[in-house]
Coordinates of C-alpha atoms and ligand atoms in Angstrom, one line a residue:
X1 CA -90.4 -200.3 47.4
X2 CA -89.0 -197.0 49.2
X3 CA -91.7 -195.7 51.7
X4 CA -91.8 -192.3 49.1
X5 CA -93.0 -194.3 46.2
X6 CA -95.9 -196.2 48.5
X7 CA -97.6 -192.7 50.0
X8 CA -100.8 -191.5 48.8
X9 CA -100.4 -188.2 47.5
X10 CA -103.0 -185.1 47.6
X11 CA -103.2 -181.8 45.6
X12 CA -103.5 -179.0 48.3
X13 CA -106.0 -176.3 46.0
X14 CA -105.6 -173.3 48.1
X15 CA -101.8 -173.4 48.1
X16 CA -101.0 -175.9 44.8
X17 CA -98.5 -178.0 47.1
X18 CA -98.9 -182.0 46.7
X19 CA -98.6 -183.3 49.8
X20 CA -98.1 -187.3 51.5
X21 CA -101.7 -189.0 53.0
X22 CA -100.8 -191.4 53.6
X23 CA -97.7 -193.8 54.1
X24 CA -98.8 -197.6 52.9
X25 CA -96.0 -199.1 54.0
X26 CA -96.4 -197.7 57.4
X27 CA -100.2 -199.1 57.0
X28 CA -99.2 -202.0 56.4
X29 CA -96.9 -203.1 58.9
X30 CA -99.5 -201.9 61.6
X31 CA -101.8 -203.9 60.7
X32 CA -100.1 -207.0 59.6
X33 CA -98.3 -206.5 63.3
X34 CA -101.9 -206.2 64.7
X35 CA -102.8 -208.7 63.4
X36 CA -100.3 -211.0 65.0
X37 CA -100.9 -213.8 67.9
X38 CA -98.5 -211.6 70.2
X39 CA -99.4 -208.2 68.6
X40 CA -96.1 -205.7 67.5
X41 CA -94.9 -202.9 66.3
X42 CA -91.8 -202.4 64.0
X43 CA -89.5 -199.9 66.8
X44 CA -88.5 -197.9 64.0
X45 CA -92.0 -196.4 63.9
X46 CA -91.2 -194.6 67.5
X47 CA -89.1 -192.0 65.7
X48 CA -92.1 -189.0 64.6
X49 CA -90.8 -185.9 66.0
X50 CA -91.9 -186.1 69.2
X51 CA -90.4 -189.8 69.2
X52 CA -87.0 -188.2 68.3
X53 CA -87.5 -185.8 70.9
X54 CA -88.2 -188.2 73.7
X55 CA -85.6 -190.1 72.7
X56 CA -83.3 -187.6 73.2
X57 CA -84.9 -186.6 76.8
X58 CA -84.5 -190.3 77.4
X59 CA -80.4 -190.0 76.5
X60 CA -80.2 -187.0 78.7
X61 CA -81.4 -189.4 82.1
X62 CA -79.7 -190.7 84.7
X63 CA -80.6 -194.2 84.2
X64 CA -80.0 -194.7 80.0
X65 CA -76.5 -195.4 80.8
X66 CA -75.7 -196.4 77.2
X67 CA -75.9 -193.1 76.2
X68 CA -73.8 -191.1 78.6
X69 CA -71.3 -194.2 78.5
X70 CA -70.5 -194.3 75.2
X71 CA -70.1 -190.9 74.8
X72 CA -67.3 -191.4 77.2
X73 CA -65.8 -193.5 75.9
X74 CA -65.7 -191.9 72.1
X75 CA -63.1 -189.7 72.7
X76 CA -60.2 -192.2 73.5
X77 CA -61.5 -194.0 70.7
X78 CA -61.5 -191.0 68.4
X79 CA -57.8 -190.2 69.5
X80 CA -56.9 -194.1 68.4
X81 CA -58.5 -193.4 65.0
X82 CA -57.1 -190.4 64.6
X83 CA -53.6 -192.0 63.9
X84 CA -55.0 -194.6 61.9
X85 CA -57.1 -192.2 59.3
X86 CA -54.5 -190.0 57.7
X87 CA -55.7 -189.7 54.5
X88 CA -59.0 -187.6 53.4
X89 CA -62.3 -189.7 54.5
X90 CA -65.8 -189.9 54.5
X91 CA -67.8 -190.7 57.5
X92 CA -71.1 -192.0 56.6
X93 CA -73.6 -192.4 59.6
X94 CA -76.4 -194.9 59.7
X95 CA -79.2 -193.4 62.2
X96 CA -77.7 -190.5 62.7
X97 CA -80.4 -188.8 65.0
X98 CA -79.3 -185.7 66.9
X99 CA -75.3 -185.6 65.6
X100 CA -74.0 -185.9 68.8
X101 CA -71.7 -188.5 68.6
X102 CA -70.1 -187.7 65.5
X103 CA -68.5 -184.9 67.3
X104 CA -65.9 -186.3 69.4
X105 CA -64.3 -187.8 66.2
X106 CA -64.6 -184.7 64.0
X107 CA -62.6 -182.9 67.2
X108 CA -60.0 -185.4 67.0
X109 CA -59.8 -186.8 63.6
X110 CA -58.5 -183.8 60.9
X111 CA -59.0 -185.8 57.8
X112 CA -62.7 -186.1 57.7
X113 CA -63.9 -184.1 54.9
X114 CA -67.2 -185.3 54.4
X115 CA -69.7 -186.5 56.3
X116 CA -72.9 -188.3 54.9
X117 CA -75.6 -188.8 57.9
X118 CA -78.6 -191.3 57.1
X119 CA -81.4 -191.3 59.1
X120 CA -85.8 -191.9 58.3
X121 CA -86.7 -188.8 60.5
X122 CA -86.2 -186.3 58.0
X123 CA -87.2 -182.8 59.6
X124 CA -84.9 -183.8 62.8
X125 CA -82.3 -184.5 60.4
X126 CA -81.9 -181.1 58.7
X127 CA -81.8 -179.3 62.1
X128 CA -79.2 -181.2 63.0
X129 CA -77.4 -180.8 60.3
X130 CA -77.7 -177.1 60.5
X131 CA -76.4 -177.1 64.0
X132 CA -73.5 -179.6 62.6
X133 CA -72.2 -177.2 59.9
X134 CA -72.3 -173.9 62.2
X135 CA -69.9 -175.5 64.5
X136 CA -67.8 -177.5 61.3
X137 CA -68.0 -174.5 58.4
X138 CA -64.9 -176.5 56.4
X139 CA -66.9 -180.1 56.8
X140 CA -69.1 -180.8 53.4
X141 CA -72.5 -182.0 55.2
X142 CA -74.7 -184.4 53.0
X143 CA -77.8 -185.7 54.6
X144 CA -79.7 -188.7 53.2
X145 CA -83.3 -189.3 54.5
X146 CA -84.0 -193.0 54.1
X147 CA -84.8 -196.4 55.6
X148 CA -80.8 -197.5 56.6
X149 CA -82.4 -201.1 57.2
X150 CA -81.9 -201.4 53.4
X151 CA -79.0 -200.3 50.9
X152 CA -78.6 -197.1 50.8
X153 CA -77.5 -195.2 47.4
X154 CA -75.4 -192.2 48.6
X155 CA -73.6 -189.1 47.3
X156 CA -70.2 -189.2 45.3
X157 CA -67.6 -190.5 47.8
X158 CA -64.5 -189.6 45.4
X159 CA -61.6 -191.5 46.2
X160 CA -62.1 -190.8 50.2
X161 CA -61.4 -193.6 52.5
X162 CA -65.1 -194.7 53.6
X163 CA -66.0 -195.3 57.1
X164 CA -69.1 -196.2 58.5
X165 CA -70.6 -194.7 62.0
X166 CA -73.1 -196.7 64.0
X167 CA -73.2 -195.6 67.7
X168 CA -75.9 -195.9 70.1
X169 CA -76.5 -200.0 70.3
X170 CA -79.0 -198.9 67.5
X171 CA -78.3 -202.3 66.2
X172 CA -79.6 -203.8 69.2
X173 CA -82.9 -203.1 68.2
X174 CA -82.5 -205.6 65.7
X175 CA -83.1 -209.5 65.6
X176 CA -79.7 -211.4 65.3
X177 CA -80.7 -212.0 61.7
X178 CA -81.8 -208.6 60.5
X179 CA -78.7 -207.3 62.3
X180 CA -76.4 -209.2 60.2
X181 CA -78.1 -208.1 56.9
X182 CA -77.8 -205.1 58.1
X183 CA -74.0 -205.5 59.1
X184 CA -74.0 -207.3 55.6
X185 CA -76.0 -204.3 53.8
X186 CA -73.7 -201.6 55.4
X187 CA -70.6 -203.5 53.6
X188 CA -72.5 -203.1 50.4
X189 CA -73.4 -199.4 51.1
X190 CA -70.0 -198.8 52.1
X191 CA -67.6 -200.6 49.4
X192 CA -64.6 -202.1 49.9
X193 CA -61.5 -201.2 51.8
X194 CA -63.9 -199.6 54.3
X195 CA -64.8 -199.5 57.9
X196 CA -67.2 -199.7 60.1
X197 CA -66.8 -198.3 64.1
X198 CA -70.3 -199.7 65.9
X199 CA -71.5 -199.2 69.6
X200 CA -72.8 -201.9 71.1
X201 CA -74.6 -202.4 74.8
X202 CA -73.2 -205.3 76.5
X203 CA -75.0 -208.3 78.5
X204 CA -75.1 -206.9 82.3
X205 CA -77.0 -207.5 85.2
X206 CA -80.9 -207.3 85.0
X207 CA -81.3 -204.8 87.9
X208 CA -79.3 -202.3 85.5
X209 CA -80.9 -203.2 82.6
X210 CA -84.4 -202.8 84.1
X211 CA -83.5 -199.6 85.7
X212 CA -82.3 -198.1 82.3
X213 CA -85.6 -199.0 80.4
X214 CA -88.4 -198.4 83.6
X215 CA -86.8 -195.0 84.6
X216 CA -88.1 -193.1 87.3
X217 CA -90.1 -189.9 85.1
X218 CA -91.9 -192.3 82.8
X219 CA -90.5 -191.0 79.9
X220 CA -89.7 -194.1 78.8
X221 CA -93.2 -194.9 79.0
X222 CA -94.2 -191.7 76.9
X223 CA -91.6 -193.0 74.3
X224 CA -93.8 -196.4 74.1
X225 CA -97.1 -195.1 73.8
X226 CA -96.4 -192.3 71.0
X227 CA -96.5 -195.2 68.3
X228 CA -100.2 -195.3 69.1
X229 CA -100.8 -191.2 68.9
X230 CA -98.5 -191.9 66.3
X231 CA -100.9 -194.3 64.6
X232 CA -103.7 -192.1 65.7
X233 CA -102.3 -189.0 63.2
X234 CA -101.1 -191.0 60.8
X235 CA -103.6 -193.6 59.9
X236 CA -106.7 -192.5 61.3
X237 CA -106.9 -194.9 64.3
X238 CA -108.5 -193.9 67.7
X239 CA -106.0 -196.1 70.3
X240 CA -106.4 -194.3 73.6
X241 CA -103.1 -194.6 75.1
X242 CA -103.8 -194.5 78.1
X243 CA -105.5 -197.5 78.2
X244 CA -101.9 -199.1 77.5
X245 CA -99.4 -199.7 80.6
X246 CA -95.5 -199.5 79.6
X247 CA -94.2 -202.8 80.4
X248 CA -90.0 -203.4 80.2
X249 CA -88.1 -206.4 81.3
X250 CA -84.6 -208.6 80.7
X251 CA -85.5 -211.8 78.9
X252 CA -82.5 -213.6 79.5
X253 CA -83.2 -216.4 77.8
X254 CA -83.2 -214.4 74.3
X255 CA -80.4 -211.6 75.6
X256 CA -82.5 -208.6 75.4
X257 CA -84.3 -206.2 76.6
X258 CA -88.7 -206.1 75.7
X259 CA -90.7 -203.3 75.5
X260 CA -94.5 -203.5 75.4
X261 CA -97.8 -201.8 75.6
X262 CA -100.2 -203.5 77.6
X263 CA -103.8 -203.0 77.3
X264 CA -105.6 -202.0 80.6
X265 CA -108.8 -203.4 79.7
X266 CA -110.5 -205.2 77.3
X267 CA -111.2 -202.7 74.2
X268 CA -111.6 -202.5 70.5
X269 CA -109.5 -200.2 68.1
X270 CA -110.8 -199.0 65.1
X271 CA -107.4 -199.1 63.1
X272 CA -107.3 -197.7 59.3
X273 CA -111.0 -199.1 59.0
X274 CA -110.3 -202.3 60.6
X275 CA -111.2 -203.4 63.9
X276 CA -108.5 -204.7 66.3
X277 CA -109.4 -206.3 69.7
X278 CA -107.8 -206.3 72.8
X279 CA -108.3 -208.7 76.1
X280 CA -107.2 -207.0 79.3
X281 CA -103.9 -207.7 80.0
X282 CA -103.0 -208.2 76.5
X283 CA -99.4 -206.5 74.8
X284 CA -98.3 -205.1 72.0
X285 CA -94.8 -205.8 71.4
X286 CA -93.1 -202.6 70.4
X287 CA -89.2 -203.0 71.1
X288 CA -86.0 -205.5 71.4
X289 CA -83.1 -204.4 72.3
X290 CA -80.8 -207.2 72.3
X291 CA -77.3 -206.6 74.3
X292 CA -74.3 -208.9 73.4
X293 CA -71.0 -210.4 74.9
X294 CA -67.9 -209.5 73.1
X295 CA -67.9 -212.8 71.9
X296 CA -71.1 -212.6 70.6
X297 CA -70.7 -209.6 68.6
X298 CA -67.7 -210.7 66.9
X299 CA -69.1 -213.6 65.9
X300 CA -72.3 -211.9 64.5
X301 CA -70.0 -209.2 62.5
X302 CA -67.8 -212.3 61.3
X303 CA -71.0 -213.8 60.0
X304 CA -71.5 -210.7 58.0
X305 CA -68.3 -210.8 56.3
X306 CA -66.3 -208.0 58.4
X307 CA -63.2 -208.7 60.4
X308 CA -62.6 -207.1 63.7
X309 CA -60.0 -205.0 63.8
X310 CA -60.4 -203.4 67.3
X311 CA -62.6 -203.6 70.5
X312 CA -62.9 -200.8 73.4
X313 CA -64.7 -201.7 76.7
X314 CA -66.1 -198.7 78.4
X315 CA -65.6 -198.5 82.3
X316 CA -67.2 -201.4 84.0
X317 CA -67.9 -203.5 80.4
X318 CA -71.2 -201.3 80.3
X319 CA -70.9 -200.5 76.6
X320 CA -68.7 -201.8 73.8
X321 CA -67.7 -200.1 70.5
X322 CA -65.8 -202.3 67.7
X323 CA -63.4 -201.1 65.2
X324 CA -64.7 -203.5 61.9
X325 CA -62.6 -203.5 58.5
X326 CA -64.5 -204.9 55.0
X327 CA -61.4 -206.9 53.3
X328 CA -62.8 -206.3 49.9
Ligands
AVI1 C1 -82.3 -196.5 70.0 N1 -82.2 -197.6 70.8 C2 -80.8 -198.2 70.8 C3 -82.7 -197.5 72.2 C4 -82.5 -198.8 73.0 O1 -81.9 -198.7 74.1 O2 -82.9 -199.9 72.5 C5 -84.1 -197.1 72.2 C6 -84.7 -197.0 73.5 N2 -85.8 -197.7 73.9 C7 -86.0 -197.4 75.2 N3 -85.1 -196.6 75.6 C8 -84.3 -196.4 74.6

């Protein structure tokens, strides 16, 4: 069920507009994750507006390496690409955020003609898109607001080659298993003879990983605790949040990175009419963000059906993007 067909819908009198209540899917996961032995969040549930936009405060900091990284290293692998795409393409982003990325390959590569961003934060979206087709007028822009963890129908690709863009180890934030449906669903999306060029954070020390994920103006922290004013708007619960700490380590043992929200004190939140209890000291588990060997990820897209075609290391092995290809 798509999260449009599970709202609550409401007749607005004064102006005649029917507008959402209230998502039930959204409802649901919160309090199903609540309801949990180790409490969580799904992470996808970060990006409200203000979510997007501390993400994007987050990309611009010192220590989120992965960002500035792999937007260094996109431009040599644009230039590869660009002698391998001759023929008129599609690019079809999955996540596409702020439309940042997908600029150093329309620079370099002249046969994209249309480019098909997916991302769930639909208002964000459109204003990138706007941007996107003031500085590419020739470039047909589609944007498709949906959930990219499942299939995605899309506009008419034509006879274009497809390729598939997913930067920004946003498949990190994934369990090993719902990253290879989703390498698995994005073959299906896609169709065969296509491609898929993914970003993906490497393993690295901890020190660097804790750094990137603790940084120094808390806006990681303000990141983390917008899920509960989030939760707040959205389904009528009164978390405080700042009665929850940000808490971000390495757990080595499962390769990734944990966010949480830890309660400061014992409390009860009334959540969507139910009431949720917390013991001092007690998290909420609102992010993984699993980083990968080489090996690993190969392995894990092989799983999925794709071959690699082609791997870049940016400087130092902090980042990795992979060229995949979908034999049919
Ligand atoms: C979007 N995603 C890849 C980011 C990550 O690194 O897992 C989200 C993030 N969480 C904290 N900082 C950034």
């Amino acid at each position: 069920m798509s999260s449009a067909q599970s709202m609550f819908y409401t007749n607005d009198l004064t102006t005649g507009l029917i507008s959402p209540l209230m998502d039930l899917d959204f409802a649901d996961d919160v309090l199903t994750g609540l309801a949990l032995p180790q409490k969580q969040l799904h992470a996808k549930y970060f990006y409200d507006q203000q979510g997007s936009d501390y993400f994007d405060q987050i990309c611009q900091l010192p220590e989120y390496y992965p960002y500035q990284t792999e937007l260094n290293l996109l431009p040599k692998v644009a230039k590869e690409l660009a002698g391998i795409l001759t023929s008129d393409c599609t690019i079809v982003e999955f996540g596409a955020g702020s439309l940042v990325k997908i600029k150093p390959l329309l620079n370099a590569i002249n046969s994209i003609r249309q480019f098909i961003p997916i991302d769930i934060s639909g208002i964000h979206l459109e204003m990138a898109c706007q941007q996107l087709q003031t500085d590419f007028p020739k470039l047909a822009v589609k944007p498709v607001v949906a959930d990219f963890c499942y299939p995605v129908t899309l506009p008419a690709f034509g006879h274009q080659q497809k390729i598939g863009f997913f930067p920004g180890s946003t498949i990190g934030n994934f369990c090993p298993a719902q990253a290879a449906s989703f390498l698995e669903n994005a073959r299906c999306t896609l169709g065969p003879d296509s491609s898929l060029l993914i970003g993906v954070d490497t393993k690295k020390s901890p020190v660097y990983l804790h750094r990137a994920y603790n940084d120094a103006d808390g806006i990681t922290a303000r990141f983390n605790r917008n899920i509960l004013t989030r939760i707040n708007r959205e389904l009528g619960a009164n978390f405080k949040p700042e009665n929850f700490e940000h808490y971000a380590f390495y757990n080595a043992g499962q390769g990734r990175v944990e966010m949480h929200l830890v309660s400061t004190a014992e409390q009860v939140v009334d959540v969507f009419g139910s009431a949720v209890a917390f013991a001092a000291g007690e998290s909420i588990h609102t992010e993984n963000s699993y980083k990968y060997t080489p090996d690993e990820f190969c392995q894990l897209a092989r799983s999925a059906g794709w071959q690699v075609e082609r791997t870049w290391l940016a400087d130092k092995d902090l980042f990795a993007a992979y060229l995949l290809r979908n034999p049919g």
